Amino acid sequence: GENVEQHPSTLSVQEGDSAVIKCTYSDSASNYFPWYKQELGKRPQLIIDIRSNVGEKKDQRIAVTLNKTAKHFSLHITETQPEDSAVYFCAASIRRGGGNKLTFGTGTQLKVEL
Amino acid sequence: NAGVTQTPKFRILKIGQSMTLQCAQDMNHNYMYWYRQDPGMGLKLIYYSVGAGITDKGEVPNGYNVSRSTTEDFPLRLELAAPSQTSVYFCASSYLGQRSLGETQYFGPGTRLLVL
């Protein structure tokens, strides 16, 4: 099955700096790559996603890049703010038959320091 | 729309007891999922459903059962609770069209389960 690895496990940045989180996946058939943000005690919420037919997507301060050849994708957050502090999860899925199962990475604890 | 709702929010079970975690969505989504999240870890898929009457196993199905009699509801059943099932359980739903490569999964607020 699919295996998703995520790095780093913790990331501390100064407010205003950029943060980058990287993920690799194992199954070249994966075609959908969402990123979720989870605040302490809350549910995961989608912040951005990318499909295999594009290489980059941006939404204000957040961007995701996908390299299908290398089987890795990255989350970029610019001009970080304290409210960006949370755990971020990457995921990958394959649309096969009737299924669309997400495999999650183990998460990155991002701390934005003042 | 209430989105995805889950009950209860928190439950303590004794070893060997059984319970059903409830999940409902009012967005007319065809796909529904159950995940568990252990402390400091990512989410792991337990079971999922592509529509009423159709369910399939995920990565960690042992010790759990599901049913999907309606589009809206997707309950998760624990028959013989074990300490290893202590976790936070999230239900999610999404709508996938025939040509979708993937669509947003919307998560419920979670159920925190402690088995002692």
Tab-separated table of C-alpha atoms in Angstrom:
chain	number	residue	atom	x	y	z
A	1	GLY	CA	0.000	0.000	0.000
A	2	GLU	CA	0.839	3.682	-0.055
A	3	ASN	CA	3.416	5.016	2.411
A	4	VAL	CA	3.770	8.736	3.146
A	5	GLU	CA	6.765	10.149	4.985
A	6	GLN	CA	6.761	13.689	6.350
A	7	HIS	CA	9.629	15.899	7.532
A	8	PRO	CA	10.443	17.592	9.780
A	9	SER	CA	8.432	16.390	12.761
A	10	THR	CA	8.847	19.759	14.471
A	11	LEU	CA	9.601	23.159	12.999
A	12	SER	CA	10.167	26.421	14.800
A	13	VAL	CA	10.320	29.706	12.893
A	14	GLN	CA	10.300	33.382	13.724
A	15	GLU	CA	7.205	35.359	12.875
A	16	GLY	CA	7.463	36.636	9.321
A	17	ASP	CA	9.816	33.881	8.180
A	18	SER	CA	8.872	31.126	5.749
A	19	ALA	CA	8.180	27.510	6.677
A	20	VAL	CA	8.576	24.491	4.420
A	21	ILE	CA	7.274	20.989	5.135
A	22	LYS	CA	8.162	18.105	2.848
A	23	CYS	CA	6.465	14.791	2.129
A	24	THR	CA	7.342	11.808	-0.004
A	25	TYR	CA	5.037	9.072	-1.198
A	26	SER	CA	5.692	5.567	-2.429
A	27	ASP	CA	2.969	4.746	-4.954
A	28	SER	CA	3.467	6.466	-8.294
A	29	ALA	CA	-0.271	6.039	-8.988
A	30	SER	CA	-1.175	8.527	-6.239
A	31	ASN	CA	-3.011	11.447	-7.782
A	32	TYR	CA	-4.402	13.642	-5.024
A	33	PHE	CA	-2.356	15.398	-2.316
A	34	PRO	CA	-4.134	17.430	0.384
A	35	TRP	CA	-2.641	19.288	3.314
A	36	TYR	CA	-4.507	19.541	6.601
A	37	LYS	CA	-4.001	21.842	9.568
A	38	GLN	CA	-4.963	20.616	13.007
A	39	GLU	CA	-5.032	22.865	16.051
A	40	LEU	CA	-4.817	21.308	19.491
A	41	GLY	CA	-7.991	19.409	20.328
A	42	LYS	CA	-9.632	20.304	17.030
A	43	ARG	CA	-10.500	18.486	13.854
A	44	PRO	CA	-8.179	18.476	10.802
A	45	GLN	CA	-9.095	21.135	8.278
A	46	LEU	CA	-8.033	21.265	4.656
A	47	ILE	CA	-5.817	24.229	3.851
A	48	ILE	CA	-4.747	23.414	0.308
A	49	ASP	CA	-4.644	20.471	-2.070
A	50	ILE	CA	-3.098	19.606	-5.404
A	51	ARG	CA	-3.929	17.056	-8.039
A	52	SER	CA	-1.438	15.167	-10.141
A	53	ASN	CA	-2.207	17.130	-13.289
A	54	VAL	CA	-0.605	20.327	-11.908
A	55	GLY	CA	2.809	21.063	-10.453
A	56	GLU	CA	2.097	24.018	-8.191
A	57	LYS	CA	-0.827	25.722	-6.514
A	58	LYS	CA	-0.943	28.880	-4.451
A	59	ASP	CA	-3.502	30.403	-2.122
A	60	GLN	CA	-2.395	33.678	-0.546
A	61	ARG	CA	0.466	32.821	1.864
A	62	ILE	CA	0.239	29.086	1.259
A	63	ALA	CA	1.608	27.150	-1.701
A	64	VAL	CA	2.078	23.502	-2.540
A	65	THR	CA	4.464	22.036	-5.086
A	66	LEU	CA	4.388	18.548	-6.544
A	67	ASN	CA	7.229	16.644	-8.198
A	68	LYS	CA	5.740	13.451	-9.600
A	69	THR	CA	9.058	12.167	-10.909
A	70	ALA	CA	10.652	12.332	-7.476
A	71	LYS	CA	7.379	11.450	-5.722
A	72	HIS	CA	7.482	14.317	-3.312
A	73	PHE	CA	5.371	17.349	-2.515
A	74	SER	CA	5.923	20.304	-0.235
A	75	LEU	CA	3.946	22.903	1.689
A	76	HIS	CA	5.283	26.452	1.749
A	77	ILE	CA	3.977	29.061	4.181
A	78	THR	CA	5.290	32.592	3.742
A	79	GLU	CA	5.147	35.491	6.198
A	80	THR	CA	4.277	33.163	9.043
A	81	GLN	CA	2.022	34.410	11.831
A	82	PRO	CA	1.422	33.088	15.359
A	83	GLU	CA	-1.956	31.712	14.276
A	84	ASP	CA	-0.125	29.423	11.847
A	85	SER	CA	1.116	27.449	14.854
A	86	ALA	CA	-0.479	23.984	14.608
A	87	VAL	CA	0.186	20.455	13.418
A	88	TYR	CA	0.218	20.055	9.647
A	89	PHE	CA	-0.466	16.741	7.921
A	90	CYS	CA	0.192	15.817	4.336
A	91	ALA	CA	-1.693	12.997	2.675
A	92	ALA	CA	-1.790	11.111	-0.592
A	93	SER	CA	-4.523	9.135	-2.250
A	94	ILE	CA	-5.138	6.988	-5.273
A	95	ARG	CA	-8.444	6.853	-7.076
A	96	ARG	CA	-8.875	3.178	-7.886
A	97	GLY	CA	-12.184	1.544	-8.637
A	98	GLY	CA	-14.643	2.795	-6.052
A	99	GLY	CA	-12.075	3.853	-3.496
A	100	ASN	CA	-10.256	7.070	-2.707
A	101	LYS	CA	-8.368	6.314	0.477
A	102	LEU	CA	-6.085	8.902	2.045
A	103	THR	CA	-2.774	7.877	3.593
A	104	PHE	CA	-1.515	10.492	6.036
A	105	GLY	CA	1.973	11.502	7.047
A	106	THR	CA	2.847	11.600	10.727
A	107	GLY	CA	2.538	15.364	11.032
A	108	THR	CA	4.728	18.437	11.562
A	109	GLN	CA	4.344	20.549	14.680
A	110	LEU	CA	4.889	24.129	13.501
A	111	LYS	CA	5.606	26.776	16.100
A	112	VAL	CA	5.757	30.411	15.071
A	113	GLU	CA	7.612	32.446	17.658
A	114	LEU	CA	7.176	36.155	18.212
B	1	ASN	CA	-25.724	22.775	7.212
B	2	ALA	CA	-24.307	21.170	10.329
B	3	GLY	CA	-21.626	19.430	8.229
B	4	VAL	CA	-20.241	16.281	9.843
B	5	THR	CA	-21.416	15.579	13.380
B	6	GLN	CA	-20.202	12.961	15.822
B	7	THR	CA	-21.475	11.662	19.138
B	8	PRO	CA	-20.404	11.230	21.859
B	9	LYS	CA	-17.578	13.727	22.336
B	10	PHE	CA	-15.909	11.652	25.027
B	11	ARG	CA	-16.419	8.190	26.446
B	12	ILE	CA	-14.726	5.919	28.946
B	13	LEU	CA	-15.159	2.198	28.375
B	14	LYS	CA	-14.140	-0.799	30.398
B	15	ILE	CA	-12.251	-3.605	28.693
B	16	GLY	CA	-14.691	-5.922	26.931
B	17	GLN	CA	-17.531	-3.424	26.709
B	18	SER	CA	-19.041	-2.465	23.392
B	19	MET	CA	-20.216	0.834	21.984
B	20	THR	CA	-21.222	2.584	18.796
B	21	LEU	CA	-19.722	5.850	17.674
B	22	GLN	CA	-22.232	7.846	15.699
B	23	CYS	CA	-21.467	9.912	12.604
B	24	ALA	CA	-23.824	11.850	10.396
B	25	GLN	CA	-23.435	14.304	7.523
B	26	ASP	CA	-25.989	16.531	5.861
B	27	MET	CA	-24.008	17.517	2.766
B	28	ASN	CA	-25.287	14.649	0.585
B	29	HIS	CA	-21.777	13.256	0.342
B	30	ASN	CA	-21.413	9.797	-1.127
B	31	TYR	CA	-18.132	8.866	0.588
B	32	MET	CA	-17.712	8.509	4.334
B	33	TYR	CA	-14.676	7.471	6.363
B	34	TRP	CA	-13.602	6.536	9.866
B	35	TYR	CA	-10.100	7.366	11.088
B	36	ARG	CA	-8.324	6.949	14.378
B	37	GLN	CA	-5.617	9.273	15.622
B	38	ASP	CA	-3.282	8.127	18.338
B	39	PRO	CA	-1.388	10.756	20.377
B	40	GLY	CA	1.268	12.536	18.320
B	41	MET	CA	0.449	10.507	15.242
B	42	GLY	CA	-1.287	10.930	11.937
B	43	LEU	CA	-4.671	9.576	11.046
B	44	LYS	CA	-5.162	5.971	10.062
B	45	LEU	CA	-8.143	4.788	8.043
B	46	ILE	CA	-10.325	2.188	9.758
B	47	TYR	CA	-13.216	1.744	7.324
B	48	TYR	CA	-14.779	3.686	4.517
B	49	SER	CA	-17.966	3.638	2.465
B	50	VAL	CA	-18.574	4.721	-1.116
B	51	GLY	CA	-22.341	4.785	-0.723
B	52	ALA	CA	-25.285	3.342	1.146
B	53	GLY	CA	-24.896	-0.410	1.572
B	54	ILE	CA	-21.220	-0.459	0.525
B	55	THR	CA	-18.343	-0.539	2.996
B	56	ASP	CA	-14.705	-1.582	2.806
B	57	LYS	CA	-11.743	-2.013	5.106
B	58	GLY	CA	-9.036	0.548	5.544
B	59	GLU	CA	-5.593	0.194	7.049
B	60	VAL	CA	-6.580	-0.774	10.635
B	61	PRO	CA	-10.035	-2.471	10.600
B	62	ASN	CA	-9.477	-5.162	13.244
B	63	GLY	CA	-11.772	-4.804	16.246
B	64	TYR	CA	-14.247	-2.554	14.438
B	65	ASN	CA	-17.375	-2.900	12.315
B	66	VAL	CA	-19.372	-0.436	10.279
B	67	SER	CA	-22.632	-0.199	8.425
B	68	ARG	CA	-24.077	2.326	5.993
B	69	SER	CA	-27.821	1.925	5.716
B	70	THR	CA	-28.406	5.540	4.656
B	71	THR	CA	-26.394	8.187	2.820
B	72	GLU	CA	-26.309	10.355	5.940
B	73	ASP	CA	-25.188	7.950	8.681
B	74	PHE	CA	-22.058	5.873	9.136
B	75	PRO	CA	-21.791	4.367	12.644
B	76	LEU	CA	-18.642	2.651	13.908
B	77	ARG	CA	-19.068	-0.309	16.240
B	78	LEU	CA	-16.542	-1.555	18.798
B	79	GLU	CA	-17.586	-5.008	19.989
B	80	LEU	CA	-14.978	-5.897	22.637
B	81	ALA	CA	-13.130	-2.774	23.690
B	82	ALA	CA	-9.397	-3.125	24.311
B	83	PRO	CA	-6.866	-0.615	25.720
B	84	SER	CA	-5.248	-0.483	22.262
B	85	GLN	CA	-8.425	1.171	21.007
B	86	THR	CA	-7.853	4.208	23.196
B	87	SER	CA	-7.678	6.979	20.627
B	88	VAL	CA	-9.466	9.915	19.047
B	89	TYR	CA	-11.865	8.838	16.331
B	90	PHE	CA	-12.696	11.107	13.427
B	91	CYS	CA	-15.427	10.619	10.905
B	92	ALA	CA	-15.134	12.346	7.539
B	93	SER	CA	-17.116	12.690	4.357
B	94	SER	CA	-16.543	13.802	0.779
B	95	TYR	CA	-18.235	13.875	-2.580
B	96	LEU	CA	-16.466	12.167	-5.443
B	97	GLY	CA	-17.742	12.422	-8.966
B	98	GLN	CA	-16.908	9.783	-11.517
B	99	ARG	CA	-13.977	11.748	-12.865
B	100	SER	CA	-12.690	13.242	-9.638
B	101	LEU	CA	-9.090	12.562	-8.759
B	102	GLY	CA	-9.854	13.503	-5.184
B	103	GLU	CA	-12.076	15.838	-3.248
B	104	THR	CA	-11.944	17.552	0.116
B	105	GLN	CA	-12.677	15.344	3.072
B	106	TYR	CA	-14.617	17.202	5.754
B	107	PHE	CA	-13.984	15.996	9.264
B	108	GLY	CA	-16.267	15.786	12.254
B	109	PRO	CA	-15.200	17.117	15.671
B	110	GLY	CA	-13.986	13.733	16.873
B	111	THR	CA	-14.805	11.303	19.662
B	112	ARG	CA	-12.223	10.787	22.378
B	113	LEU	CA	-12.327	7.215	23.633
B	114	LEU	CA	-10.532	5.889	26.684
B	115	VAL	CA	-10.545	2.143	27.362
B	116	LEU	CA	-9.536	1.135	30.867
